[in-house]
PDB file of C-alpha atoms in Angstrom:
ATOM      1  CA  UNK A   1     -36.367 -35.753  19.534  1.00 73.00           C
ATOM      2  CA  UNK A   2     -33.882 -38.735  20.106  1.00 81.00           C
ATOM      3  CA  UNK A   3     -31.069 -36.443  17.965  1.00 82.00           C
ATOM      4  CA  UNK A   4     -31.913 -33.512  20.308  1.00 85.00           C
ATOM      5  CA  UNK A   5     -31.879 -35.652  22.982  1.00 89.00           C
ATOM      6  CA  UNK A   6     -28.112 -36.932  22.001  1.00 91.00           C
ATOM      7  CA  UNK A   7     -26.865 -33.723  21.128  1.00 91.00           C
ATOM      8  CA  UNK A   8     -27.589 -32.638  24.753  1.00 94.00           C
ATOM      9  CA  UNK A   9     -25.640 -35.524  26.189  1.00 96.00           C
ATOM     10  CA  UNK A  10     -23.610 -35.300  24.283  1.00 96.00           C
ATOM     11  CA  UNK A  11     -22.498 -31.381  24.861  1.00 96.00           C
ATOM     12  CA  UNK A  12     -23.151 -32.984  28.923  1.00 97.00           C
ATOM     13  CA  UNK A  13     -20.102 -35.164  28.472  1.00 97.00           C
ATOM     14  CA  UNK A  14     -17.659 -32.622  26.987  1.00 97.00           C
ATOM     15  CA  UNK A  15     -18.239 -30.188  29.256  1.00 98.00           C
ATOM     16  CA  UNK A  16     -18.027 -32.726  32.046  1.00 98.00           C
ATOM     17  CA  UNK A  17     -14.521 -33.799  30.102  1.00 98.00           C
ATOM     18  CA  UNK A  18     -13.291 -30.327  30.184  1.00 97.00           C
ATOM     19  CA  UNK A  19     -14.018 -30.001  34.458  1.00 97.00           C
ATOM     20  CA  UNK A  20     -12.343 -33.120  34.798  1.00 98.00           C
ATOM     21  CA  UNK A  21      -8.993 -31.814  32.571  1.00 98.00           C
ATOM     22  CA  UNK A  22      -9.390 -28.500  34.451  1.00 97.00           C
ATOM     23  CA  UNK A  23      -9.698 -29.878  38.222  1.00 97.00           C
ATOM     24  CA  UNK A  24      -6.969 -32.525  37.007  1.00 98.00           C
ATOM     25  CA  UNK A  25      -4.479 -29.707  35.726  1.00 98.00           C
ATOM     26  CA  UNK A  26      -4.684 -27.838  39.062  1.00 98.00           C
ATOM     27  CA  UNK A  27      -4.173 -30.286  41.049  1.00 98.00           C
ATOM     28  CA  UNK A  28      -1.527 -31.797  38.575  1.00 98.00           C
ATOM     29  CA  UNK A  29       0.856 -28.666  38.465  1.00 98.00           C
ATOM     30  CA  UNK A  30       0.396 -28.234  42.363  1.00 97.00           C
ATOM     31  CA  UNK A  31       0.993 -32.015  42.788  1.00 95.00           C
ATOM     32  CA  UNK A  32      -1.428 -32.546  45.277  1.00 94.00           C
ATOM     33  CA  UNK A  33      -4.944 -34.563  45.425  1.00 94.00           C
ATOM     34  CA  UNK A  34      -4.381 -36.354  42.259  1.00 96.00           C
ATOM     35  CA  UNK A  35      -2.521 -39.692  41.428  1.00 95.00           C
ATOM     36  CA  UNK A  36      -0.181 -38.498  39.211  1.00 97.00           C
ATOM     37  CA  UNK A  37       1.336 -34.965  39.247  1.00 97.00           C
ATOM     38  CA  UNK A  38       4.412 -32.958  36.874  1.00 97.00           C
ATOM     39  CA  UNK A  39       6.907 -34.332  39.467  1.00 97.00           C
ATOM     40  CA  UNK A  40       5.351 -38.157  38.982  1.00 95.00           C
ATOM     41  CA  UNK A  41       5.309 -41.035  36.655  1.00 90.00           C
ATOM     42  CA  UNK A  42       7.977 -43.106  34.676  1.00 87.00           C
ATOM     43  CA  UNK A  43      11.661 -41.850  34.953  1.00 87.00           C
ATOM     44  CA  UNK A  44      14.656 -42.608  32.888  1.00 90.00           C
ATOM     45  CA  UNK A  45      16.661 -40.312  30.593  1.00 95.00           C
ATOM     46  CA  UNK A  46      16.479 -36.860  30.489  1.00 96.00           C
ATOM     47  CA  UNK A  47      16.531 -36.506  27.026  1.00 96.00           C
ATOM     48  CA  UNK A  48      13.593 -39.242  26.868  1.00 96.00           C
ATOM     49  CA  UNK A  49      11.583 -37.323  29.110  1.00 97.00           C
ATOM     50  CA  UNK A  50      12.124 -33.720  27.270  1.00 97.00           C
ATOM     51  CA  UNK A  51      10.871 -35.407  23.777  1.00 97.00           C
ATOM     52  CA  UNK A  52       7.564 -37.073  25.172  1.00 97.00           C
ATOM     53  CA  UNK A  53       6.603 -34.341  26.948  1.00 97.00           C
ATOM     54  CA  UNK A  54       7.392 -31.857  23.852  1.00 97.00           C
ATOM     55  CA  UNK A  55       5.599 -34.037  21.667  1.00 97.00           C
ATOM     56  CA  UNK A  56       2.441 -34.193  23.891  1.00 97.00           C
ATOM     57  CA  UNK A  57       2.953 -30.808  24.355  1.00 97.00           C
ATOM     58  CA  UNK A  58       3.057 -30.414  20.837  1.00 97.00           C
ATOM     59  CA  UNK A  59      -0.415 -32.268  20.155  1.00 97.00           C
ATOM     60  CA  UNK A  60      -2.575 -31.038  22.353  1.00 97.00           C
ATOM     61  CA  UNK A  61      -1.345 -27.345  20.526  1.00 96.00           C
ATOM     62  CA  UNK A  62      -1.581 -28.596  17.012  1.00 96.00           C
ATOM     63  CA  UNK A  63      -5.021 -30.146  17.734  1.00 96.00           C
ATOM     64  CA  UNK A  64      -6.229 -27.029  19.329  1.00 95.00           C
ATOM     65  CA  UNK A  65      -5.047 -24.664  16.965  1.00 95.00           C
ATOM     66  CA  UNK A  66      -5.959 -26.318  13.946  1.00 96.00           C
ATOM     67  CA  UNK A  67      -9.414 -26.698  15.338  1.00 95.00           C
ATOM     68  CA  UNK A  68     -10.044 -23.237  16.481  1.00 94.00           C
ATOM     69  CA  UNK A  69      -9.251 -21.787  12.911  1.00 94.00           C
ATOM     70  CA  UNK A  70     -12.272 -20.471  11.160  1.00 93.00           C
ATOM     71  CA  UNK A  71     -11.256 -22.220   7.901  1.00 94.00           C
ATOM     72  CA  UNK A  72     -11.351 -25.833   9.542  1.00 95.00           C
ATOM     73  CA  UNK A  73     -14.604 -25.282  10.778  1.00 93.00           C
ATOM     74  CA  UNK A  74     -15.711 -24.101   7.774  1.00 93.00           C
ATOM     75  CA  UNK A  75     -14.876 -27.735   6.702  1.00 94.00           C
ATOM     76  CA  UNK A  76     -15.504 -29.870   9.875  1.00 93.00           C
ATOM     77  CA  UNK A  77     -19.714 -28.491   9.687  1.00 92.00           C
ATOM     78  CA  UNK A  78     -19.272 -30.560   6.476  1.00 92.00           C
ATOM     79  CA  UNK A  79     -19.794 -33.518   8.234  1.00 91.00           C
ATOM     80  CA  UNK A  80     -20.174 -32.710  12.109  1.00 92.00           C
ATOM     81  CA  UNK A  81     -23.283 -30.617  13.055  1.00 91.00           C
ATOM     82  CA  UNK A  82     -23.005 -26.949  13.434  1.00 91.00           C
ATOM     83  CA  UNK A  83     -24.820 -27.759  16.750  1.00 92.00           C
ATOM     84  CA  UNK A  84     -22.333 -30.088  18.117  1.00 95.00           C
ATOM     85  CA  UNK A  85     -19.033 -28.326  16.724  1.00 95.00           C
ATOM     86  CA  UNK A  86     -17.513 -26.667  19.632  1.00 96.00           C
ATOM     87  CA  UNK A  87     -18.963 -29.559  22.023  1.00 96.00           C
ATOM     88  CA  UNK A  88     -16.761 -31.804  19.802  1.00 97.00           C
ATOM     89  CA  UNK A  89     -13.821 -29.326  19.777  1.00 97.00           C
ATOM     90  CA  UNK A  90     -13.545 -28.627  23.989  1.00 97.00           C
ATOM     91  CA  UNK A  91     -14.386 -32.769  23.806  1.00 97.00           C
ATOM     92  CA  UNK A  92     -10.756 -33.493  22.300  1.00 97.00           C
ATOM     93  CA  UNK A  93      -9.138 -30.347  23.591  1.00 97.00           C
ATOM     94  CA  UNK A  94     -10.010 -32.493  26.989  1.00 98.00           C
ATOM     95  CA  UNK A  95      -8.472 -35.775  25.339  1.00 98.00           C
ATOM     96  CA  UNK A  96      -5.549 -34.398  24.525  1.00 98.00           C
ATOM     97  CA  UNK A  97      -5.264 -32.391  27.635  1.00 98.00           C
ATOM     98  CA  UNK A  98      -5.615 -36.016  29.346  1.00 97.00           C
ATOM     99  CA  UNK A  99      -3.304 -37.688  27.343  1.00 98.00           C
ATOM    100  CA  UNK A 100      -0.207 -35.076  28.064  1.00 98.00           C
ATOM    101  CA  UNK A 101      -1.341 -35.691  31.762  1.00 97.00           C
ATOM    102  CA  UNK A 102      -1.573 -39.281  31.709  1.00 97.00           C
ATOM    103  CA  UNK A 103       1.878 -39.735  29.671  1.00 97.00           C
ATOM    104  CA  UNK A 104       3.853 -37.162  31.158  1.00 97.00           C
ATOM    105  CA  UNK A 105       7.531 -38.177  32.284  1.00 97.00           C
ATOM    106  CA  UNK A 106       9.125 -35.811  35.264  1.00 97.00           C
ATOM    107  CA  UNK A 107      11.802 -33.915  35.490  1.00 97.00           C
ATOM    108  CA  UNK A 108      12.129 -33.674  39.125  1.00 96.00           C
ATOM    109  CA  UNK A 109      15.746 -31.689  39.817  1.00 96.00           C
ATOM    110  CA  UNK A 110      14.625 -28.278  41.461  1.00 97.00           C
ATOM    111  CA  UNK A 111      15.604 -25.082  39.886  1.00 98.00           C
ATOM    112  CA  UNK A 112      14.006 -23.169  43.085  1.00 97.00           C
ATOM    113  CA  UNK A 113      12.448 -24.112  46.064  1.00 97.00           C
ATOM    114  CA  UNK A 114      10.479 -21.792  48.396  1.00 97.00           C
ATOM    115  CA  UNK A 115      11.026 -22.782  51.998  1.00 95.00           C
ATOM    116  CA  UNK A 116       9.956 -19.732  53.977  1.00 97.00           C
ATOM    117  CA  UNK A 117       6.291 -20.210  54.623  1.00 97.00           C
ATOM    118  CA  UNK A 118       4.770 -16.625  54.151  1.00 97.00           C
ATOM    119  CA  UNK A 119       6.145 -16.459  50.826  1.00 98.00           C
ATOM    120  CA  UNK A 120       4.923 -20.446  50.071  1.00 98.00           C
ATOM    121  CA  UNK A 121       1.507 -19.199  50.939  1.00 98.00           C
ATOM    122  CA  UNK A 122       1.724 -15.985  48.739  1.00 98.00           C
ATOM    123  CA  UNK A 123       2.980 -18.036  45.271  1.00 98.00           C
ATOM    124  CA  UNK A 124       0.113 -20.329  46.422  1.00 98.00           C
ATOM    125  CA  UNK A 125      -2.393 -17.515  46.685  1.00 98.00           C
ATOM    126  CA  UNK A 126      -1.115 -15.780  43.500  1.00 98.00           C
ATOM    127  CA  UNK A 127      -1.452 -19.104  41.811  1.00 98.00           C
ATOM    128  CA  UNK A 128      -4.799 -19.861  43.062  1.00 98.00           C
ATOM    129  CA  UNK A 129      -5.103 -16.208  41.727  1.00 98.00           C
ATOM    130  CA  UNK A 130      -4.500 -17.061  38.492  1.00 98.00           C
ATOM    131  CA  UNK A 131      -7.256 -19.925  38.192  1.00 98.00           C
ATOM    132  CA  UNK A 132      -9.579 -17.819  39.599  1.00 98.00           C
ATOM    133  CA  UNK A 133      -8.880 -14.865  36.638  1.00 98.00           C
ATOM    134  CA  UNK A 134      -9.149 -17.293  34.158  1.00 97.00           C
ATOM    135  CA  UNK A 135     -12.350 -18.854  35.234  1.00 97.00           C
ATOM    136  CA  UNK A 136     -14.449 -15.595  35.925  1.00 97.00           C
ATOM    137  CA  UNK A 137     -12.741 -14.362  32.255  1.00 97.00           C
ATOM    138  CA  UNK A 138     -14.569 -17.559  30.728  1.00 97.00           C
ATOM    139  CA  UNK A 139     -17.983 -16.182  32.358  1.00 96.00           C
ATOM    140  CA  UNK A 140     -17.652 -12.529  31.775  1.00 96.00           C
ATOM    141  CA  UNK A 141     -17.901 -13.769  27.697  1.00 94.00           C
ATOM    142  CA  UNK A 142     -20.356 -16.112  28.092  1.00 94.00           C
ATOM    143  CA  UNK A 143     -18.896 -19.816  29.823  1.00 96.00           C
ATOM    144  CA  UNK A 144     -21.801 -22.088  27.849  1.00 95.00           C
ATOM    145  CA  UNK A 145     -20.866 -20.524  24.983  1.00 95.00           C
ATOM    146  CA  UNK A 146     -17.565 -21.128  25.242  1.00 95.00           C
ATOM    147  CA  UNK A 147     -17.693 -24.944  26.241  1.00 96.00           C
ATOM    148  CA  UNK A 148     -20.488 -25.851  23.740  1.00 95.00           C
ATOM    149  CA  UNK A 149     -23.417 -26.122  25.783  1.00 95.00           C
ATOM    150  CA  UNK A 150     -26.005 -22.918  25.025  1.00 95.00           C
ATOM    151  CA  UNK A 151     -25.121 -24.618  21.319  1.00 94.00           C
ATOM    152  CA  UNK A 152     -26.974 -27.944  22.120  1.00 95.00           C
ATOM    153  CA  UNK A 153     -29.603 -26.534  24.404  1.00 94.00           C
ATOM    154  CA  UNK A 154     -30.450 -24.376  21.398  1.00 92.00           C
ATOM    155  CA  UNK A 155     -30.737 -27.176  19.138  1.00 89.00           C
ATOM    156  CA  UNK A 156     -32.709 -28.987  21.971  1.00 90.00           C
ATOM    157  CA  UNK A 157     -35.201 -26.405  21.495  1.00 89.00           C
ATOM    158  CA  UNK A 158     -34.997 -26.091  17.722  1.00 86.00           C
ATOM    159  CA  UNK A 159     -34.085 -22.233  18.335  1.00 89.00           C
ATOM    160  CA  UNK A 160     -31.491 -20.543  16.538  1.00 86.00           C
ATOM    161  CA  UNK A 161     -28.306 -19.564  18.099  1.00 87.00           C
ATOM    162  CA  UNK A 162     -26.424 -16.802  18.097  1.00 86.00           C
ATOM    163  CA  UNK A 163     -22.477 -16.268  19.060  1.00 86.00           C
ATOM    164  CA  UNK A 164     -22.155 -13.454  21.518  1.00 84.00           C
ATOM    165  CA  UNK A 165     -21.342 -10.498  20.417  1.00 85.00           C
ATOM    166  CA  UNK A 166     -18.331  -8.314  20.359  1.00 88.00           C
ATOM    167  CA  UNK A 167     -18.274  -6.963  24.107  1.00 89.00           C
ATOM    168  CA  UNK A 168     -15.124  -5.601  26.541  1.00 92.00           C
ATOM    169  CA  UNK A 169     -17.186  -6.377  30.076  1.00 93.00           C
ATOM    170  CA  UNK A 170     -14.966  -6.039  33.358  1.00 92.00           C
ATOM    171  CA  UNK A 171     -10.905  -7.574  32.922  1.00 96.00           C
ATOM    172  CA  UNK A 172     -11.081  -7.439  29.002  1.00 96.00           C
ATOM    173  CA  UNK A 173     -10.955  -3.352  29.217  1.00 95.00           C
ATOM    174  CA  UNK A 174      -7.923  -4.096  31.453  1.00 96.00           C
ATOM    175  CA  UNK A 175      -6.248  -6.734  29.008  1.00 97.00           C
ATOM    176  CA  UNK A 176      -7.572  -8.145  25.717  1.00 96.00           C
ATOM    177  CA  UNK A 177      -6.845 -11.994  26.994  1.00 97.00           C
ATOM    178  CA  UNK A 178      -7.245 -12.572  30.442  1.00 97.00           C
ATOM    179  CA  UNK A 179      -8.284 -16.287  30.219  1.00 97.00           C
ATOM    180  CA  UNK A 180      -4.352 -16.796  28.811  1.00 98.00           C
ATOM    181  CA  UNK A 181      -3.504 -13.903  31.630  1.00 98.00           C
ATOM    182  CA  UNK A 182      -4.843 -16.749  33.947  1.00 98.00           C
ATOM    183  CA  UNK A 183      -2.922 -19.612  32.803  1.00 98.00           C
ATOM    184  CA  UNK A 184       0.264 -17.776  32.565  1.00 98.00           C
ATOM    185  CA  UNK A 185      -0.416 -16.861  36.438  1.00 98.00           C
ATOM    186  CA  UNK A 186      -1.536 -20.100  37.653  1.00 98.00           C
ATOM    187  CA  UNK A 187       1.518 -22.044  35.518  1.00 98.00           C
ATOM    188  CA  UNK A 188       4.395 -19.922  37.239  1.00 98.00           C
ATOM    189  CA  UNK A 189       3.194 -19.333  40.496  1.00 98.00           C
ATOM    190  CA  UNK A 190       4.652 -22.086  42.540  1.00 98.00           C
ATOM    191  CA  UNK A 191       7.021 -22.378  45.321  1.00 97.00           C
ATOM    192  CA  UNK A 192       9.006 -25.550  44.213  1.00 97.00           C
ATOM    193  CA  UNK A 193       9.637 -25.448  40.303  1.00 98.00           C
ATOM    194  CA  UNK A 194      11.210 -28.085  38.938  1.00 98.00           C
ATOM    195  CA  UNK A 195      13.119 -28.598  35.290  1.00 98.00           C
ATOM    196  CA  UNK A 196       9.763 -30.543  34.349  1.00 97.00           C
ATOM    197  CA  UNK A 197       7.307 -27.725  35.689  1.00 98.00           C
ATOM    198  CA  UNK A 198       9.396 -25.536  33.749  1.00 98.00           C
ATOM    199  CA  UNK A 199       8.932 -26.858  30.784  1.00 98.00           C
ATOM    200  CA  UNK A 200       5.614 -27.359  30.738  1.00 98.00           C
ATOM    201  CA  UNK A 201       5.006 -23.525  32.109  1.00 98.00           C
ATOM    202  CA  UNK A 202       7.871 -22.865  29.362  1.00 97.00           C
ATOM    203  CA  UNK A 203       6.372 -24.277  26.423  1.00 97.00           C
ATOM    204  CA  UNK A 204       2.767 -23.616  27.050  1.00 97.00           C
ATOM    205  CA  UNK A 205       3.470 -20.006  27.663  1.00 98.00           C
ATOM    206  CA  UNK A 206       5.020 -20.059  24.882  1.00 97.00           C
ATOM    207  CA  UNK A 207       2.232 -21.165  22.832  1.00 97.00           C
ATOM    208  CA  UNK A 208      -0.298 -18.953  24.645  1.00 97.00           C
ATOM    209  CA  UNK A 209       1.910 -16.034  22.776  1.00 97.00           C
ATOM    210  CA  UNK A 210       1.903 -17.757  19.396  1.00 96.00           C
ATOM    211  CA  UNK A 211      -1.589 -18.803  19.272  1.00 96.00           C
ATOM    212  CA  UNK A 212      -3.309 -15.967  20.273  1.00 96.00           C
ATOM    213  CA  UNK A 213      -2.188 -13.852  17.548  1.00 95.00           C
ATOM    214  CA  UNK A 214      -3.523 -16.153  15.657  1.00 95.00           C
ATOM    215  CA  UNK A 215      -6.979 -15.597  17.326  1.00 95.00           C
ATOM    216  CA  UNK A 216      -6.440 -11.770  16.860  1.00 96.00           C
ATOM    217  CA  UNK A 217      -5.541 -12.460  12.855  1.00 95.00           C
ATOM    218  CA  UNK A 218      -9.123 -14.055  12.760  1.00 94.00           C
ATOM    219  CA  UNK A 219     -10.969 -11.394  14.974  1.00 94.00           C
ATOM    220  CA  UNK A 220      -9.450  -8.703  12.728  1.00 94.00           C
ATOM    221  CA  UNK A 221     -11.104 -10.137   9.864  1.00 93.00           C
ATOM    222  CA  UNK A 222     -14.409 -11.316  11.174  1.00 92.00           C
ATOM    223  CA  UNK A 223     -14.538  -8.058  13.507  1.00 92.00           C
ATOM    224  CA  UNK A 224     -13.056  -5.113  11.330  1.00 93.00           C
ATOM    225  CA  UNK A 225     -12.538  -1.868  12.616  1.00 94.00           C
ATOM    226  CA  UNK A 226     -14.246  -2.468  16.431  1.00 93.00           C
ATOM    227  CA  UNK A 227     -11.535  -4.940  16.965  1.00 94.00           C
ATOM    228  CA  UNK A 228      -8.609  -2.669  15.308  1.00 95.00           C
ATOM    229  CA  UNK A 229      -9.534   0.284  17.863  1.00 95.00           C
ATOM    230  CA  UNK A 230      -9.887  -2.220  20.825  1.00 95.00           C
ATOM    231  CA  UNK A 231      -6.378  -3.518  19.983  1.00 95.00           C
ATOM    232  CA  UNK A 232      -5.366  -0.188  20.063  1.00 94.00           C
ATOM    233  CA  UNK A 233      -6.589   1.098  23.482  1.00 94.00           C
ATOM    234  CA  UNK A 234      -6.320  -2.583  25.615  1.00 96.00           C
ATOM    235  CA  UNK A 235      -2.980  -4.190  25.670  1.00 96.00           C
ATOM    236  CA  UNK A 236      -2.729  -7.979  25.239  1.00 95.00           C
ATOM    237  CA  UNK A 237      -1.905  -9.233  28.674  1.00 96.00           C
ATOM    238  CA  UNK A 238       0.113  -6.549  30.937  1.00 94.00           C
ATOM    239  CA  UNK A 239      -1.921  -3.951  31.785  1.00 93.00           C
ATOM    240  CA  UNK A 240      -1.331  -0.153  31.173  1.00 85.00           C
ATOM    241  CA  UNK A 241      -0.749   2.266  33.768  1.00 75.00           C
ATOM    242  CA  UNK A 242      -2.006   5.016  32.022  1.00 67.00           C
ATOM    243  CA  UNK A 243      -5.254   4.768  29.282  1.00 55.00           C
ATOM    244  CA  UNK A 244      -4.567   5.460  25.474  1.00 52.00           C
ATOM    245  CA  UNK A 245      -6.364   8.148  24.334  1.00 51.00           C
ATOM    246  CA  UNK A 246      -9.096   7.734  21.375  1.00 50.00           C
ATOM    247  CA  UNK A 247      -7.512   8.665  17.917  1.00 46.00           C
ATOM    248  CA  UNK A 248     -10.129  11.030  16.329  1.00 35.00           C
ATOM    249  CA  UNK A 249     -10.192  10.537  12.497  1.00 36.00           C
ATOM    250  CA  UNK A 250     -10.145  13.904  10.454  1.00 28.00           C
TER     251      UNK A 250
END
């Protein structure tokens, strides 16, 4: 009972890690209602600045890439409970999320500003936009699932669990990732963008395209032939204008 017990507060406190790096990200990219936003923090050289925030950058994508492969979890259930895996992984995802916040060094010279304000309140919207996409894509595929918690409540109850199955509901027949859809939206869509904004919209949308075909290597082989044919009809992240039609096999 006390191990259940743990494992639920445990699953608790990384989901309540992951709303903090969420809520902190927002605000942090709009720099608004948090201490420290892209534009803030220790200054000095420019070249400084570019290799701290590339190398937290680069962390927080090693960390979570590494992680999310099915081969290191195959390895990490060794010795961390099957019940408590993806609590633990969205637990240091949030850590290093924090870290590239906390140690983040601006780059503050514009490269555009917005001044009329119909069109600041449109980026703002879009942006806002984006979040929104990206948290209703996490719910559409099951949001406890995702961030660990049906996991412990399962082992709470000494039940099995069972990962979700393969499903397209709502925005994944429009695009295959609409969670990264989201972030690409919401790390753009600003009306001042500075050198140090673009970097980190830069190199994170860069490693949005990297990783997921990573994620689409491993759904190919744990999925097979469901996933080939969705590939097929559902592009990635810009959405078709016209369907694809079926390919009937002879």
């Amino acid at each position: 009972m006390i191990r259940r017990t743990l494992a639920v507060g445990y699953g608790a406190l990384a989901y309540a890690a992951f709303l903090a790096a969420i809520m902190y990200t927002i605000g942090f990219l709009a720099n608004t209602l948090v201490p420290k936003g892209v534009d803030d923090g220790v200054t000095g050289p420019a070249w400084l600045a570019v290799a701290v925030d590339a190398g937290l950058l680069g962390v927080f994508a090693v960390q979570h890439s590494v992680m999310a492969r099915p081969w290191f979890k195959r390895w990490w259930t060794r010795f961390v409970p099957a019940a408590v895996e993806r609590s633990t992984f969205v637990l240091l995802s949030s850590l290093a999320v924090g870290l590239l916040l906390w140690q983040w060094r601006p780059l503050t010279a514009d490269v555009w500003s917005v001044e009329a304000v119909w069109l600041r309140v449109l980026l703002w919207t879009v942006c806002g936009l984006g979040w929104g996409v990206l948290v209703l894509s996490t719910f559409l595929i099951g949001h406890f699932d995702l961030f660990g918690l049906r996991q412990v409540l399962a082992r709470a109850r000494d039940a099995d669990y069972a990962e979700p199955g393969f499903r397209q509901p709502l925005l994944y027949r429009v695009v295959r990732h609409p969670i990264m859809v989201g972030f690409i939206i919401a790390f753009w869509a600003t009306p001042d963008m500075t050198v140090g904004h673009l970097l980190f919209a830069g190199a994170a949308t860069g490693y949005i395209l990297i990783a997921v075909r990573f994620e689409e290597h491993d759904l190919r082989k744990s999925l097979g032939e469901p996933y080939e044919r969705y590939a097929r009809q559902v592009p990635r992240f810009i959405p078709r204008t016209r369907a694809v039609p079926e390919q009937v096999e002879a």
